[in-house]
Amino acid sequence: MVLPGWHDSVVLICMSIALVGADRFLGSLPPPGNLHLSWDQSKLSITVGWREPAGLDTKCIVNYSLAIYNENCPPKKNASHICRTKNLSLTLPISKEDKICVGITTNPEVCENKRASKEVYKDLPPPLALVKNFSCLYYAPKKMNCTWNVVKNTPNLQLFYRIEKNNEALKSCISYLTSGHNKTGCHMHDEDLTSNAEVFFVINGTGETHLINKFIIDIRASAVKLPKPKVIITKEGENLRFQAIILKDFLAPQCLKYKFVYTKCNEQRERIPSNSSLRVEYDIACKYTVRVQVIYTNFCGGDHDIMSDMSEPEYYGEDSDPNLAFKVAMIVTPLIVCSCLIAALLMFRRVKDIILPKIPEPSLFFKDMLNSTSDGFSKSLSGGKVYEPVKDIVASNVYLEPMIPASK
Ligand SMILES: *[C@@H]1O[C@H](CO)[C@@H](O)[C@H](O)[C@H]1NC(C)=O
Ligand SMILES: *[C@@H]1O[C@H](CO)[C@@H](O)[C@H](O)[C@H]1NC(C)=O
Ligand SMILES: *[C@@H]1O[C@H](CO)[C@@H](O)[C@H](O)[C@H]1NC(C)=O
Ligand SMILES: *[C@@H]1O[C@H](CO)[C@@H](O)[C@H](O)[C@H]1NC(C)=O
Ligand SMILES: *[C@@H]1O[C@H](CO)[C@@H](O)[C@H](O)[C@H]1NC(C)=O
Ligand SMILES: *[C@@H]1O[C@H](CO)[C@@H](O)[C@H](O)[C@H]1NC(C)=O
Ligand SMILES: *[C@@H]1O[C@H](CO)[C@@H](O)[C@H](O)[C@H]1NC(C)=O
Ligand SMILES: *[C@@H]1O[C@H](CO)[C@@H](O)[C@H](O)[C@H]1NC(C)=O
């Protein structure tokens, strides 16, 4: 027998448990307050500060996570950088001065049944620019050119740089590139410049507002400029060897690949050998046209491959004329036929008398025969023309000589 109301009480108990559980679990922490951001004046970085969340349980130990977004707030893409701290301020290195959105969250570290707070955001516009389109080309060992477009007419514009791994003081640009009166670039020749260096730049001037622009250039990721290579062709036995030639001691060999594009009798081929030379079987009937392109591969730090220009073409050999045999046949065959004919004619004249000996004129012969019936056959035999065989002239001047043994 079932007690009345028992069913209802079970449902109630379950509900209260569920409610209590949900209540304890649903509590999320309050977000941090008074978020403020600024560009650091000396380094390429931002400083972020905030206050402890209002109404935080004193028994809770929390920490904060900061997310950096390279777009306007609220962000639509994932953060480019996230870090956590227990402090109430943080200085974050930034790779370039651009618009930035910072998001911050309170996380429970030791705080029973509390969830992370919702993320709060704040924008930081880029500092006012003296220059735009700052970019660099590392184009030869220890040599780099950086260029920019002037945005604001700044008296006494100056560029300073520091090669990051050395952590020295800033050096000033020695050799400016100019356009009219404006400084539009800097040519650097520095012993410490290498293909895997990061270089920090500061541009300032003596304007009414003391503007500063800062940049970090990771050479291997964005500044390598491959010079145009050359190719040389050598014959090695039955083979041809194509050798790519590039600037010496510039980039690490393991970072480079070589793409050979060559034509062999108008047939184009493409090969990427394991090193800077390619060996192919040589077909002497073909003309070879060879070009090479150098590739700085993304294995060496960049986010994509960097290609050089194609080298100027080099040539080897000549195409043999595919109609040559036909042409030869067209000229030589008639010649042979003609000379055979002439020879045959000459031979024929020499041996004509043998093949076709002189024969008596038949008219006379028969006349004689007819006449003999009346005048007597004897007359015809004695007085008429008679068949005279011609003297055989073949081999008339051949002499036999006794054979003399060679040894004596
Ligand atoms: C953003 O992050 C989430 C989870 O961390 C991931 O699943 C998603 O693919 C990311 N989106 C982009 C565009 O990277
Ligand atoms: C937090 O601040 C203290 C003192 O202000 C400092 O020594 C420490 O390095 C900071 N920690 C972090 C992670 O920034
Ligand atoms: C912050 O708290 C989380 C737990 O919520 C912990 O995993 C992390 O290590 C903490 N980070 C710092 C910097 O204290
Ligand atoms: C860099 O600047 C120097 C000096 O003006 C110039 O000779 C050189 O051609 C430039 N190199 C590149 C790749 O622009
Ligand atoms: C930066 O470069 C782009 C494209 O080359 C150009 O349109 C723009 O005008 C340049 N900015 C300045 C300030 O010259
Ligand atoms: C120098 O820069 C100013 C902008 O600051 C520009 O108006 C001017 O045309 C530039 N002169 C030359 C020669 O490029
Ligand atoms: C520009 O920066 C350099 C290096 O930081 C500094 O020595 C110089 O005083 C600055 N010039 C101006 C006008 O602020
Ligand atoms: C390039 O590689 C080929 C075969 O992989 C090898 O025979 C040749 O010696 C190499 N050449 C150089 C210059 O290392």
GROMACS .gro file of C-alpha atoms and ligand atoms in nm, residues 150 152-153 179-180 182, ligand 6:
model
   20
  150VAL     CA    1   5.610   6.002  -4.420
  152LYS     CA    2   5.337   6.389  -4.074
  153ASN     CA    3   5.595   6.647  -4.159
  179SER     CA    4   6.326   6.162  -5.131
  180GLY     CA    5   6.368   6.536  -5.171
  182ASN     CA    6   6.213   6.383  -4.658
  414LIG     C1    7   5.769   6.503  -4.794
  414LIG     O1    8   5.665   6.466  -4.704
  414LIG     C2    9   5.550   6.548  -4.709
  414LIG     C3   10   5.452   6.498  -4.605
  414LIG     O2   11   5.507   6.509  -4.479
  414LIG     C4   12   5.490   6.544  -4.847
  414LIG     O3   13   5.380   6.631  -4.855
  414LIG     C5   14   5.593   6.582  -4.950
  414LIG     O4   15   5.540   6.565  -5.079
  414LIG     C6   16   5.716   6.494  -4.935
  414LIG     N1   17   5.819   6.537  -5.027
  414LIG     C7   18   5.880   6.453  -5.109
  414LIG     C8   19   5.982   6.511  -5.200
  414LIG     O5   20   5.853   6.334  -5.111
   0.00000   0.00000   0.00000
